[in-house]
Amino acid sequence: PRCSTHEDKIREYIKKEAEKLGFQTEVDEIKNLVVRIPSNRDSEGNKLGVVLQSHIDMVCEKNENIQHDFSNDPLKLKTIEIDNEKWLTAEGTTLGADNGVGIAYQLAIMKKMHDGSLDFDALDLDLLFTVDEERGLSGASQMDKNLISGKYLLNLDSEEDGRFTIGCAGG
């Protein structure tokens, strides 16, 4: 679990994974994290700078009858079937898929860029992990703007499956 204002463990995990793969990381005063993945192209001026952003906190809520300490207890996951489709859910607590799915995309991109199975030849990529989205977007709104260098930012969080949101889904 990674409740708002308690994102230290997930941020450190992401930071260590990125550094283990040889990528540069930086944390700003608000505790947002950026992982820099430089392009493979040597020539300056022709690179495209893109930022992929997700937030690393989650809504930490539990059912009334559930004993759960989000600071120490792991989530209990299970699969359920709805209309002949399997869904992952948590027992008595929120799952954290918002925005855990975005974090998973970013971790997968890091690993694939490192092992060469994914290559953006002319793309400087910043993976931005912001804090405290669930309580008012303070991580994104108070972010040090020098933390990222990309001209374009894609937010990996949205309200509706299968749709792009232009702007902010939550604010």
PDB file of N, CA and C in Angstrom, residues 1-11 56-61 68-77 93-100:
ATOM      1  N   PRO A   1       0.825  -1.199   0.000  1.00  0.00           N
ATOM      2  CA  PRO A   1       0.000   0.000   0.000  1.00  0.00           C
ATOM      3  C   PRO A   1       0.870   1.264   0.000  1.00  0.00           C
ATOM      4  N   ARG A   2       0.351   2.300  -0.567  1.00  0.00           N
ATOM      5  CA  ARG A   2       1.110   3.539  -0.720  1.00  0.00           C
ATOM      6  C   ARG A   2       0.157   4.731  -0.577  1.00  0.00           C
ATOM      7  N   CYS A   3      -0.302   4.941   0.635  1.00  0.00           N
ATOM      8  CA  CYS A   3      -1.257   6.020   0.906  1.00  0.00           C
ATOM      9  C   CYS A   3      -0.623   7.382   0.636  1.00  0.00           C
ATOM     10  N   SER A   4      -1.458   8.374   0.384  1.00  0.00           N
ATOM     11  CA  SER A   4      -0.974   9.740   0.184  1.00  0.00           C
ATOM     12  C   SER A   4      -0.127  10.164   1.371  1.00  0.00           C
ATOM     13  N   THR A   5       0.969  10.815   1.089  1.00  0.00           N
ATOM     14  CA  THR A   5       2.004  11.278   2.031  1.00  0.00           C
ATOM     15  C   THR A   5       2.814  10.137   2.647  1.00  0.00           C
ATOM     16  N   HIS A   6       2.568   8.906   2.230  1.00  0.00           N
ATOM     17  CA  HIS A   6       3.334   7.750   2.711  1.00  0.00           C
ATOM     18  C   HIS A   6       3.864   6.945   1.521  1.00  0.00           C
ATOM     19  N   GLU A   7       4.448   7.649   0.566  1.00  0.00           N
ATOM     20  CA  GLU A   7       4.897   7.023  -0.676  1.00  0.00           C
ATOM     21  C   GLU A   7       6.379   6.646  -0.663  1.00  0.00           C
ATOM     22  N   ASP A   8       7.056   6.804   0.493  1.00  0.00           N
ATOM     23  CA  ASP A   8       8.514   6.605   0.542  1.00  0.00           C
ATOM     24  C   ASP A   8       8.954   5.232   0.051  1.00  0.00           C
ATOM     25  N   LYS A   9       8.271   4.183   0.479  1.00  0.00           N
ATOM     26  CA  LYS A   9       8.700   2.824   0.116  1.00  0.00           C
ATOM     27  C   LYS A   9       8.588   2.574  -1.384  1.00  0.00           C
ATOM     28  N   ILE A  10       7.494   2.979  -2.004  1.00  0.00           N
ATOM     29  CA  ILE A  10       7.331   2.742  -3.442  1.00  0.00           C
ATOM     30  C   ILE A  10       8.304   3.609  -4.230  1.00  0.00           C
ATOM     31  N   ARG A  11       8.514   4.856  -3.779  1.00  0.00           N
ATOM     32  CA  ARG A  11       9.464   5.731  -4.478  1.00  0.00           C
ATOM     33  C   ARG A  11      10.871   5.139  -4.416  1.00  0.00           C
ATOM     34  N   ILE A  56       2.085   8.027  -7.523  1.00  0.00           N
ATOM     35  CA  ILE A  56       2.475   6.817  -6.790  1.00  0.00           C
ATOM     36  C   ILE A  56       1.673   6.600  -5.510  1.00  0.00           C
ATOM     37  N   ASP A  57       0.747   7.487  -5.204  1.00  0.00           N
ATOM     38  CA  ASP A  57      -0.113   7.245  -4.044  1.00  0.00           C
ATOM     39  C   ASP A  57      -1.402   6.572  -4.494  1.00  0.00           C
ATOM     40  N   MET A  58      -2.127   6.057  -3.531  1.00  0.00           N
ATOM     41  CA  MET A  58      -3.394   5.385  -3.816  1.00  0.00           C
ATOM     42  C   MET A  58      -4.435   5.790  -2.780  1.00  0.00           C
ATOM     43  N   VAL A  59      -5.673   5.565  -3.104  1.00  0.00           N
ATOM     44  CA  VAL A  59      -6.753   5.741  -2.133  1.00  0.00           C
ATOM     45  C   VAL A  59      -6.666   4.564  -1.165  1.00  0.00           C
ATOM     46  N   CYS A  60      -6.505   4.844   0.104  1.00  0.00           N
ATOM     47  CA  CYS A  60      -6.391   3.782   1.114  1.00  0.00           C
ATOM     48  C   CYS A  60      -7.676   3.741   1.937  1.00  0.00           C
ATOM     49  N   GLU A  61      -8.597   2.901   1.505  1.00  0.00           N
ATOM     50  CA  GLU A  61      -9.866   2.741   2.207  1.00  0.00           C
ATOM     51  C   GLU A  61     -10.142   1.266   2.421  1.00  0.00           C
ATOM     52  N   HIS A  68      -7.277  -3.584   8.976  1.00  0.00           N
ATOM     53  CA  HIS A  68      -6.156  -3.466   8.046  1.00  0.00           C
ATOM     54  C   HIS A  68      -5.370  -2.198   8.358  1.00  0.00           C
ATOM     55  N   ASP A  69      -4.053  -2.346   8.524  1.00  0.00           N
ATOM     56  CA  ASP A  69      -3.156  -1.213   8.733  1.00  0.00           C
ATOM     57  C   ASP A  69      -2.407  -0.972   7.423  1.00  0.00           C
ATOM     58  N   PHE A  70      -2.774   0.065   6.692  1.00  0.00           N
ATOM     59  CA  PHE A  70      -2.176   0.327   5.382  1.00  0.00           C
ATOM     60  C   PHE A  70      -0.680   0.619   5.470  1.00  0.00           C
ATOM     61  N   SER A  71      -0.193   1.026   6.636  1.00  0.00           N
ATOM     62  CA  SER A  71       1.240   1.302   6.781  1.00  0.00           C
ATOM     63  C   SER A  71       2.066   0.031   6.869  1.00  0.00           C
ATOM     64  N   ASN A  72       1.462  -1.069   7.317  1.00  0.00           N
ATOM     65  CA  ASN A  72       2.236  -2.288   7.560  1.00  0.00           C
ATOM     66  C   ASN A  72       1.702  -3.545   6.887  1.00  0.00           C
ATOM     67  N   ASP A  73       0.405  -3.624   6.669  1.00  0.00           N
ATOM     68  CA  ASP A  73      -0.188  -4.858   6.145  1.00  0.00           C
ATOM     69  C   ASP A  73      -0.202  -4.873   4.621  1.00  0.00           C
ATOM     70  N   PRO A  74       0.147  -6.008   4.028  1.00  0.00           N
ATOM     71  CA  PRO A  74       0.017  -6.117   2.568  1.00  0.00           C
ATOM     72  C   PRO A  74      -1.456  -6.218   2.184  1.00  0.00           C
ATOM     73  N   LEU A  75      -1.745  -5.891   0.951  1.00  0.00           N
ATOM     74  CA  LEU A  75      -3.104  -6.070   0.443  1.00  0.00           C
ATOM     75  C   LEU A  75      -3.341  -7.546   0.179  1.00  0.00           C
ATOM     76  N   LYS A  76      -4.556  -8.007   0.424  1.00  0.00           N
ATOM     77  CA  LYS A  76      -4.930  -9.392   0.123  1.00  0.00           C
ATOM     78  C   LYS A  76      -5.662  -9.386  -1.212  1.00  0.00           C
ATOM     79  N   LEU A  77      -5.024  -9.957  -2.224  1.00  0.00           N
ATOM     80  CA  LEU A  77      -5.577  -9.929  -3.576  1.00  0.00           C
ATOM     81  C   LEU A  77      -6.312 -11.216  -3.897  1.00  0.00           C
ATOM     82  N   THR A  93     -10.381  -4.044   0.925  1.00  0.00           N
ATOM     83  CA  THR A  93      -9.666  -2.769   0.815  1.00  0.00           C
ATOM     84  C   THR A  93      -9.643  -2.326  -0.646  1.00  0.00           C
ATOM     85  N   THR A  94      -9.209  -1.105  -0.845  1.00  0.00           N
ATOM     86  CA  THR A  94      -8.974  -0.652  -2.211  1.00  0.00           C
ATOM     87  C   THR A  94      -7.789  -1.413  -2.790  1.00  0.00           C
ATOM     88  N   LEU A  95      -7.763  -1.522  -4.107  1.00  0.00           N
ATOM     89  CA  LEU A  95      -6.750  -2.315  -4.808  1.00  0.00           C
ATOM     90  C   LEU A  95      -5.468  -1.539  -5.078  1.00  0.00           C
ATOM     91  N   GLY A  96      -5.584  -0.265  -5.401  1.00  0.00           N
ATOM     92  CA  GLY A  96      -4.402   0.521  -5.744  1.00  0.00           C
ATOM     93  C   GLY A  96      -4.086   0.534  -7.226  1.00  0.00           C
ATOM     94  N   ALA A  97      -5.014   0.060  -8.056  1.00  0.00           N
ATOM     95  CA  ALA A  97      -4.784   0.085  -9.508  1.00  0.00           C
ATOM     96  C   ALA A  97      -4.703   1.525 -10.011  1.00  0.00           C
ATOM     97  N   ASP A  98      -5.332   2.443  -9.297  1.00  0.00           N
ATOM     98  CA  ASP A  98      -5.223   3.880  -9.567  1.00  0.00           C
ATOM     99  C   ASP A  98      -4.096   4.395  -8.672  1.00  0.00           C
ATOM    100  N   ASN A  99      -3.028   4.594  -9.165  1.00  0.00           N
ATOM    101  CA  ASN A  99      -2.468   4.599 -10.500  1.00  0.00           C
ATOM    102  C   ASN A  99      -1.373   3.538 -10.623  1.00  0.00           C
ATOM    103  N   GLY A 100      -1.593   2.411  -9.921  1.00  0.00           N
ATOM    104  CA  GLY A 100      -0.640   1.309  -9.992  1.00  0.00           C
ATOM    105  C   GLY A 100      -0.435   0.796 -11.399  1.00  0.00           C
TER     106      GLY A 100
END
